[in-house]
XYZ file of C-alpha atoms in Angstrom:
555
model
C 59.136 -137.987 -57.301
C 57.778 -136.006 -54.340
C 58.333 -132.990 -53.618
C 60.289 -133.875 -50.506
C 62.951 -135.876 -53.110
C 63.261 -133.577 -55.195
C 63.910 -130.203 -52.659
C 66.720 -133.330 -51.560
C 67.699 -133.585 -54.850
C 68.123 -129.646 -55.929
C 69.894 -128.667 -52.803
C 72.642 -130.311 -53.894
C 75.526 -128.078 -55.309
C 75.351 -129.472 -58.610
C 71.794 -128.012 -59.576
C 70.960 -125.088 -58.890
C 67.069 -124.465 -59.443
C 64.942 -124.799 -55.995
C 61.935 -127.762 -56.169
C 59.423 -124.770 -55.928
C 60.987 -123.818 -59.019
C 60.814 -127.400 -60.905
C 57.092 -127.127 -59.541
C 55.978 -123.699 -61.038
C 57.787 -124.647 -64.122
C 55.769 -127.696 -64.699
C 52.660 -125.485 -64.197
C 53.958 -123.382 -66.549
C 54.737 -125.701 -69.042
C 51.128 -127.269 -68.668
C 49.690 -123.656 -68.985
C 51.571 -123.126 -71.939
C 50.059 -125.867 -73.739
C 46.289 -125.319 -72.318
C 45.717 -122.106 -72.862
C 44.845 -121.776 -69.451
C 44.158 -118.497 -69.365
C 42.050 -117.798 -72.568
C 38.440 -117.412 -72.643
C 37.599 -117.345 -76.012
C 38.928 -119.816 -78.777
C 39.616 -116.799 -81.973
C 38.726 -119.511 -85.115
C 35.148 -120.132 -83.164
C 34.339 -116.160 -82.505
C 31.077 -115.763 -84.621
C 27.439 -114.720 -84.731
C 26.397 -118.225 -83.386
C 29.154 -117.864 -80.893
C 29.525 -114.120 -80.281
C 32.711 -113.492 -77.834
C 32.326 -111.892 -74.319
C 34.430 -109.243 -73.131
C 34.289 -107.985 -69.225
C 36.148 -105.293 -66.977
C 38.193 -105.295 -64.587
C 38.403 -103.122 -61.044
C 39.677 -104.154 -57.696
C 40.883 -106.773 -58.946
C 37.510 -108.527 -60.149
C 36.088 -109.207 -63.599
C 32.525 -107.484 -63.684
C 30.022 -107.087 -66.430
C 27.431 -104.357 -66.607
C 24.299 -104.297 -68.071
C 24.624 -102.542 -71.262
C 26.162 -104.554 -73.842
C 27.865 -102.993 -76.980
C 27.364 -105.898 -80.403
C 30.814 -105.242 -82.058
C 30.430 -106.916 -86.077
C 32.959 -108.802 -87.754
C 34.652 -106.338 -90.224
C 34.948 -109.102 -92.705
C 30.876 -109.584 -93.307
C 28.887 -107.233 -90.761
C 27.827 -110.631 -88.474
C 27.974 -109.701 -84.792
C 30.027 -111.722 -83.224
C 31.389 -110.249 -79.611
C 29.699 -108.529 -77.107
C 31.251 -105.900 -74.753
C 30.036 -105.309 -71.350
C 30.442 -101.257 -71.630
C 30.266 -99.138 -68.521
C 28.158 -96.350 -68.473
C 28.326 -92.565 -66.567
C 26.829 -94.215 -63.706
C 28.938 -97.196 -63.246
C 32.260 -95.260 -63.353
C 32.527 -95.045 -59.484
C 34.477 -98.316 -58.419
C 36.909 -96.827 -61.137
C 37.235 -93.598 -59.784
C 37.451 -95.137 -56.118
C 40.342 -97.367 -57.246
C 42.191 -94.538 -59.260
C 42.129 -92.900 -56.352
C 43.287 -95.229 -53.562
C 46.379 -95.084 -54.947
C 48.910 -92.183 -53.603
C 50.563 -89.757 -55.693
C 53.922 -91.552 -54.622
C 52.382 -95.025 -56.642
C 52.771 -98.533 -56.145
C 56.173 -98.662 -56.054
C 59.577 -96.483 -55.981
C 62.936 -96.533 -54.935
C 61.968 -96.583 -51.405
C 58.793 -97.934 -51.206
C 58.390 -101.741 -52.140
C 61.396 -101.997 -54.611
C 60.615 -105.701 -54.705
C 58.146 -104.810 -57.051
C 60.603 -103.909 -59.799
C 61.486 -107.891 -59.814
C 57.955 -108.356 -59.612
C 57.417 -107.161 -62.326
C 61.141 -108.368 -64.287
C 59.756 -111.921 -63.290
C 56.584 -110.906 -64.808
C 57.724 -110.029 -68.041
C 60.174 -112.761 -68.680
C 57.200 -115.437 -68.557
C 55.156 -113.246 -70.396
C 57.754 -112.487 -73.208
C 58.435 -116.762 -72.863
C 54.503 -117.428 -73.603
C 54.258 -115.247 -76.398
C 57.059 -117.063 -77.555
C 55.199 -120.258 -77.643
C 53.512 -120.968 -81.120
C 50.425 -121.795 -79.768
C 50.229 -118.871 -77.937
C 51.434 -116.667 -80.722
C 49.394 -117.968 -83.142
C 46.264 -117.319 -80.594
C 46.851 -113.652 -80.271
C 48.058 -113.300 -84.536
C 44.445 -114.993 -85.200
C 42.763 -112.616 -82.472
C 43.983 -109.594 -83.790
C 42.876 -110.927 -87.448
C 39.548 -111.392 -86.259
C 38.656 -107.665 -85.102
C 41.477 -105.579 -86.738
C 42.133 -107.797 -90.052
C 45.416 -107.367 -91.475
C 47.731 -110.394 -92.998
C 48.719 -112.961 -90.695
C 52.307 -112.155 -91.116
C 51.533 -108.085 -89.700
C 49.549 -109.761 -86.971
C 52.484 -112.478 -86.101
C 54.619 -109.502 -86.225
C 52.697 -107.489 -83.434
C 52.912 -110.233 -81.697
C 56.730 -110.899 -82.375
C 57.613 -107.271 -81.096
C 55.624 -107.144 -78.212
C 57.129 -110.783 -77.005
C 60.223 -109.040 -77.726
C 59.349 -106.209 -75.746
C 58.695 -107.991 -72.365
C 62.200 -110.082 -72.955
C 63.683 -106.802 -72.848
C 62.543 -105.575 -69.631
C 62.778 -109.261 -67.851
C 65.391 -109.775 -65.024
C 66.776 -106.900 -63.409
C 66.045 -104.822 -66.096
C 62.570 -103.045 -64.728
C 65.286 -101.994 -61.718
C 67.267 -100.187 -63.956
C 64.659 -98.346 -65.140
C 64.463 -96.861 -61.968
C 68.561 -96.253 -61.916
C 69.154 -92.790 -59.692
C 72.305 -90.460 -59.801
C 74.050 -88.427 -56.758
C 76.044 -85.005 -57.163
C 78.640 -83.850 -55.013
C 77.049 -80.943 -52.523
C 78.656 -77.995 -51.381
C 80.025 -79.294 -48.118
C 80.876 -82.202 -46.195
C 77.289 -84.602 -45.575
C 75.523 -82.482 -48.381
C 74.561 -84.726 -51.875
C 71.764 -84.333 -54.200
C 70.036 -87.797 -55.551
C 68.061 -87.742 -59.018
C 65.401 -90.494 -59.149
C 62.975 -91.567 -60.974
C 59.373 -91.187 -59.384
C 56.405 -92.727 -60.461
C 52.430 -90.522 -61.407
C 50.763 -92.585 -59.441
C 47.126 -93.168 -60.187
C 47.496 -92.619 -64.579
C 45.310 -93.478 -67.295
C 46.079 -95.463 -70.936
C 44.090 -94.904 -73.760
C 44.428 -96.733 -76.830
C 43.289 -97.056 -80.524
C 41.993 -99.978 -82.619
C 45.166 -100.482 -85.047
C 47.615 -101.696 -83.140
C 44.955 -104.265 -80.580
C 47.951 -105.697 -78.829
C 51.709 -103.997 -79.384
C 50.413 -100.020 -78.150
C 48.656 -101.579 -74.978
C 50.852 -103.826 -73.946
C 54.261 -101.414 -74.087
C 52.490 -98.445 -72.666
C 50.710 -100.362 -69.447
C 53.903 -102.171 -69.072
C 56.117 -99.568 -68.900
C 53.622 -97.704 -66.703
C 53.188 -100.614 -64.592
C 57.409 -100.902 -64.542
C 57.532 -97.223 -62.848
C 55.286 -97.755 -60.296
C 51.822 -96.581 -61.674
C 48.215 -97.717 -61.241
C 46.746 -97.608 -64.413
C 43.366 -97.654 -65.847
C 43.469 -99.171 -69.434
C 40.863 -97.887 -72.180
C 41.247 -99.756 -75.583
C 38.557 -98.944 -78.615
C 36.093 -101.084 -77.908
C 36.139 -103.080 -81.501
C 39.461 -104.435 -80.251
C 39.288 -104.681 -76.594
C 39.087 -108.304 -76.562
C 42.613 -109.041 -77.768
C 43.903 -106.819 -74.208
C 40.842 -108.514 -72.238
C 42.756 -111.996 -73.238
C 45.944 -110.365 -72.828
C 45.294 -109.494 -69.260
C 44.197 -112.717 -68.385
C 46.906 -113.934 -69.563
C 49.395 -111.284 -67.652
C 47.812 -112.750 -64.422
C 48.728 -116.283 -64.935
C 52.492 -114.809 -64.943
C 52.229 -113.654 -61.880
C 50.621 -110.138 -62.196
C 48.502 -109.095 -59.186
C 44.588 -108.906 -59.640
C 44.142 -105.255 -58.497
C 47.301 -103.909 -60.491
C 45.524 -103.050 -63.498
C 41.607 -101.568 -64.330
C 40.037 -102.162 -67.544
C 37.462 -100.691 -68.652
C 35.064 -100.374 -71.665
C 33.182 -97.533 -72.368
C 32.072 -94.577 -75.327
C 33.763 -91.757 -75.048
C 32.055 -89.755 -73.240
C 31.985 -92.026 -70.438
C 35.914 -92.237 -70.380
C 35.790 -88.455 -70.085
C 33.876 -88.378 -67.181
C 36.013 -91.216 -65.570
C 38.884 -88.944 -66.217
C 37.777 -85.618 -64.690
C 36.098 -87.600 -61.675
C 39.365 -90.022 -61.144
C 41.847 -87.128 -62.007
C 44.607 -89.257 -63.118
C 48.011 -87.606 -62.255
C 49.106 -88.644 -66.242
C 46.886 -90.070 -69.069
C 48.846 -91.651 -71.968
C 46.554 -91.177 -74.821
C 47.447 -92.608 -78.978
C 44.207 -91.744 -81.267
C 43.277 -88.557 -83.404
C 44.395 -85.511 -82.842
C 41.293 -83.816 -82.330
C 40.459 -85.726 -79.427
C 44.004 -85.266 -77.692
C 43.803 -81.612 -78.138
C 40.184 -81.756 -75.951
C 41.746 -84.017 -73.442
C 44.662 -81.662 -73.065
C 42.435 -79.043 -72.479
C 39.833 -80.987 -69.949
C 42.974 -82.978 -68.178
C 44.789 -79.142 -68.010
C 48.062 -80.519 -69.765
C 48.381 -83.862 -67.690
C 48.786 -86.053 -71.017
C 51.441 -87.666 -72.871
C 50.361 -88.145 -76.768
C 51.126 -89.809 -79.514
C 48.632 -88.577 -82.149
C 48.176 -88.660 -85.653
C 50.718 -88.927 -88.392
C 50.721 -87.776 -91.919
C 53.901 -89.381 -92.644
C 56.542 -88.374 -95.264
C 59.118 -90.304 -97.566
C 62.046 -88.355 -99.761
C 63.171 -90.340 -102.488
C 66.941 -88.715 -102.876
C 68.521 -87.630 -106.585
C 70.732 -91.142 -105.678
C 68.583 -94.226 -107.190
C 69.680 -97.141 -106.037
C 67.970 -100.671 -106.008
C 65.011 -100.151 -107.750
C 63.103 -103.071 -106.905
C 63.827 -102.782 -103.306
C 62.354 -99.405 -102.798
C 59.668 -99.929 -104.907
C 58.434 -102.513 -102.283
C 59.060 -100.918 -99.052
C 57.142 -98.280 -100.559
C 54.202 -100.376 -101.007
C 54.823 -101.882 -97.515
C 54.363 -98.479 -96.260
C 52.008 -97.110 -97.646
C 49.286 -99.992 -97.721
C 50.250 -102.951 -95.203
C 47.477 -102.576 -92.691
C 45.500 -101.576 -95.197
C 47.075 -98.152 -94.605
C 45.994 -98.604 -90.925
C 49.442 -97.527 -89.280
C 49.925 -94.162 -87.325
C 52.854 -94.198 -89.458
C 52.188 -95.356 -92.793
C 53.132 -93.432 -95.635
C 50.862 -90.655 -96.405
C 53.297 -88.675 -99.012
C 55.900 -89.425 -101.340
C 58.325 -87.135 -102.475
C 59.734 -88.262 -105.800
C 63.119 -86.889 -106.908
C 63.017 -86.336 -111.080
C 65.247 -89.024 -111.277
C 62.937 -91.935 -109.404
C 60.508 -90.922 -112.196
C 62.893 -92.241 -115.072
C 62.840 -95.981 -113.423
C 60.353 -98.377 -113.269
C 59.064 -97.101 -109.629
C 55.792 -96.377 -110.923
C 55.005 -99.199 -112.890
C 56.881 -101.755 -109.862
C 53.987 -99.647 -107.748
C 51.084 -100.476 -109.349
C 51.841 -103.682 -109.850
C 52.735 -103.976 -105.887
C 49.428 -102.671 -105.356
C 47.714 -105.079 -107.953
C 48.765 -108.179 -105.872
C 47.029 -107.261 -102.594
C 43.933 -109.040 -102.062
C 41.395 -109.197 -99.534
C 41.263 -112.950 -99.552
C 45.085 -112.899 -97.830
C 43.534 -109.692 -95.761
C 46.739 -107.751 -97.933
C 44.130 -105.360 -98.039
C 41.194 -105.453 -95.964
C 38.221 -103.420 -94.084
C 39.078 -99.802 -93.143
C 37.800 -99.116 -89.984
C 37.563 -95.619 -89.336
C 36.444 -94.264 -92.844
C 33.742 -95.081 -95.077
C 34.389 -96.047 -98.549
C 32.656 -93.052 -99.655
C 34.377 -90.829 -97.834
C 38.142 -91.432 -99.255
C 36.585 -91.805 -102.855
C 35.266 -88.201 -102.081
C 38.307 -87.392 -101.009
C 40.186 -88.460 -103.704
C 37.365 -86.545 -106.266
C 38.849 -83.111 -104.579
C 42.246 -83.806 -104.573
C 42.321 -84.794 -108.661
C 39.913 -81.230 -109.166
C 43.556 -79.680 -108.424
C 45.674 -78.789 -111.788
C 47.515 -81.321 -112.993
C 46.735 -83.836 -110.742
C 46.140 -87.475 -111.966
C 45.122 -91.247 -110.413
C 47.964 -93.345 -110.575
C 45.946 -96.079 -109.529
C 43.337 -97.304 -107.875
C 40.619 -95.318 -106.263
C 37.898 -97.915 -106.823
C 36.148 -100.252 -104.117
C 37.209 -103.553 -103.695
C 34.866 -106.211 -105.633
C 33.406 -109.361 -104.526
C 33.443 -107.980 -100.529
C 30.733 -107.715 -97.206
C 32.319 -105.838 -95.324
C 29.564 -103.443 -93.585
C 29.383 -100.138 -94.884
C 30.390 -98.573 -91.709
C 33.707 -99.332 -92.812
C 36.098 -98.943 -96.001
C 36.539 -101.040 -98.387
C 38.759 -99.402 -101.605
C 41.598 -100.969 -103.912
C 44.970 -99.369 -102.625
C 45.339 -95.808 -104.306
C 47.854 -93.248 -104.987
C 47.063 -89.814 -106.567
C 49.815 -87.327 -108.238
C 49.536 -83.390 -107.217
C 52.208 -81.361 -108.719
C 54.869 -80.221 -105.565
C 53.749 -76.631 -106.635
C 50.310 -77.167 -106.220
C 50.392 -78.800 -102.854
C 51.606 -75.594 -101.503
C 49.066 -73.294 -102.706
C 47.141 -72.036 -99.510
C 43.695 -73.387 -100.918
C 45.269 -76.863 -101.499
C 47.635 -77.625 -98.260
C 45.008 -78.740 -96.099
C 43.132 -81.264 -98.722
C 46.230 -82.725 -99.774
C 48.129 -83.158 -96.406
C 44.213 -84.753 -94.618
C 45.367 -88.029 -93.314
C 43.457 -90.814 -94.452
C 43.588 -93.845 -92.220
C 43.408 -95.912 -94.961
C 45.397 -97.107 -98.104
C 45.458 -93.968 -99.777
C 48.684 -92.018 -100.644
C 49.929 -88.707 -102.386
C 53.223 -89.257 -104.623
C 54.464 -85.778 -106.419
C 57.939 -85.111 -107.971
C 60.742 -82.681 -107.173
C 63.315 -81.507 -109.305
C 67.027 -80.641 -107.618
C 66.444 -77.371 -107.727
C 62.856 -77.748 -105.382
C 64.201 -79.253 -102.585
C 63.427 -76.164 -101.065
C 59.772 -76.291 -101.640
C 59.805 -79.841 -100.767
C 61.544 -78.654 -97.348
C 58.613 -76.134 -97.084
C 55.607 -78.439 -97.257
C 57.481 -80.214 -94.485
C 57.802 -77.101 -92.700
C 53.816 -76.463 -92.433
C 52.480 -79.801 -91.122
C 51.491 -80.554 -88.051
C 52.384 -83.863 -87.160
C 55.692 -85.271 -87.137
C 55.598 -88.873 -86.429
C 57.535 -90.800 -88.844
C 59.506 -89.431 -91.517
C 62.050 -91.454 -94.416
C 64.907 -89.834 -96.161
C 65.685 -92.355 -99.209
C 69.502 -91.515 -100.170
C 72.649 -93.177 -99.306
C 73.973 -89.606 -99.820
C 75.350 -87.891 -96.396
C 75.183 -84.343 -97.625
C 71.564 -84.866 -98.722
C 70.401 -86.710 -95.838
C 72.232 -83.919 -93.922
C 70.354 -80.946 -95.320
C 67.255 -82.953 -95.193
C 67.221 -84.421 -91.729
C 68.819 -80.762 -90.374
C 65.687 -79.121 -91.292
C 62.777 -81.337 -90.453
C 61.444 -82.270 -87.320
C 59.791 -85.858 -87.247
C 59.980 -87.897 -83.794
C 61.356 -91.442 -85.595
C 63.202 -90.621 -88.686
C 64.500 -93.680 -91.007
C 67.310 -92.476 -93.154
C 69.746 -94.176 -95.509
C 68.679 -96.386 -98.836
C 67.093 -99.211 -96.690
C 64.651 -96.379 -95.181
C 60.991 -96.912 -94.555
C 58.409 -94.901 -92.354
C 56.657 -98.230 -90.772
C 58.035 -100.008 -88.491
C 57.664 -100.223 -84.477
C 60.356 -102.769 -83.399
C 61.187 -102.983 -79.774
C 64.543 -102.081 -79.910
C 64.297 -98.181 -80.740
C 62.369 -95.085 -79.808
C 58.750 -95.173 -81.405
C 57.060 -91.583 -81.405
C 56.511 -87.795 -82.263
C 58.811 -85.224 -81.779
C 58.416 -80.957 -81.670
C 55.785 -81.053 -78.964
C 56.198 -81.342 -75.209
C 53.382 -83.336 -75.043
C 55.159 -85.734 -77.188
C 55.368 -89.591 -75.802
C 57.507 -92.351 -76.892
C 57.079 -95.907 -76.634
C 59.295 -99.210 -76.638
C 62.224 -98.103 -75.429
C 64.159 -96.726 -71.614
C 63.849 -93.551 -72.712
C 60.160 -93.959 -73.587
C 59.176 -95.273 -70.803
C 61.238 -92.906 -68.692
C 59.535 -89.782 -70.162
C 56.137 -90.974 -70.304
C 56.111 -93.024 -66.875
C 57.971 -91.196 -64.300
C 59.044 -88.148 -63.624
C 62.169 -86.446 -61.769
C 62.329 -86.230 -58.125
C 65.354 -85.167 -56.419
C 66.893 -85.916 -53.049
C 69.514 -83.423 -51.435
C 70.875 -85.392 -48.203
C 72.058 -82.610 -45.696
C 73.541 -84.880 -42.820
C 76.041 -82.580 -41.503
C 78.062 -81.962 -39.486
C 77.512 -78.539 -38.600
C 81.026 -76.351 -38.377
C 82.211 -76.689 -35.292
C 82.379 -72.680 -33.631
C 78.948 -72.062 -35.823
C 77.147 -68.667 -35.041
C 73.635 -67.428 -36.257
C 74.573 -64.495 -38.601
C 73.321 -61.533 -39.709
C 69.834 -62.041 -41.133
C 69.823 -61.238 -45.013
């Protein structure tokens, strides 16, 4: 059937689709089944067939003369070449950001069609990620660079796809919803608008190479900003492929710049380009430096030493044990929401909880990546930290504390069995111990302690002294206990109830820290509006001027 015939059919009142929509859907279907956006095959990346990662600036994919070789975290083989921009090559990126005005690529008064454009892009991209061939491609690509179990990697793809579905259709323009308030006299009204920053930067870590950058990048774009995106080079291949998918779904090539570089070069780019807002997800040390360098024009989702309290009411020991294991050791503990410290009421000590935690940790194997390489902490550093903890009076190793067996993980990464160290609650609060005990180890490592009924205040004191307030869990169905703990803590994402956990950042609720005005959220309309837009008030005052009005005396 010709396009002319299709148009004739679709003009009938029975069918609402236009011929162009139909032809577009055919192309989209072919794209799905051919993975036309992809320039790599996840399964085939190896030392003999290394993949390449490129940069995107001013609408063009470019390379530099510098290539950073990424080693396979499972065997040390050089398997990805990343084209990295050095300080001499940042000029096009600076120019690209500088060309974006402060009022953004779109706003409620300028190019509102782009709100609709990004609703359509999100719908198509969300559908793409729901197609088994595409979701499998990204899950396996994630596994290659940030080894985690297939289910964990697929879960990341699922959440990303659902987020995109959430902001399809009219949902992007609803993010820019305004309000009006009557004024003091006829013709006066004040209107509040969500306004973009214009040129912005997005800097994201290695542990969620698809979910974090996509959710923050799309939030920036929805609100009308022009972002430059930097992802940790170890995993940036995932986002490079996702950008190609977004382009195929209709995203203009010059809407996003994508740079691979070291930290020093990115810092120079930020200082020269002067983005109006920078989103940083990563370590607290780097976050504080950026906050200083950028004069506070920054939002942070930094480190999290995340805690869980098991209340005095004991229920469903098997289930709670399983959640504790997942929270502490899924993704080898490389989640900013991973359970770092478990406060266990003495009633739980009388159950099989600790035995079950030991057995569940022992099930984790390198073969299925339920435990695997730790990409930011070496084996030696983790074991040295454990030895220091074991010097605290009353402390003991509950399980783990050994290097993984029969592995080929390169020495620049970590490889230890899931580990738990018990430290008495009284010792944790001592000045000479507290900083050591609450040091975040971004790996399969947790502290476990015990408290009695009359020691809840000690637990709350320990929480009050913490610096990072990302996630927390209060495992109890006692409403008064929950009320006491939640009312005296501050973590931005807090789960309460029998099924409470610390990990899990689905697209349906806010995920982010609290207690810090620089804190950034992710995932929800509230998070997007907070991070990627500011408030602008426009006061209309058109009159009329009252009849017989006269110039009053000076005041």
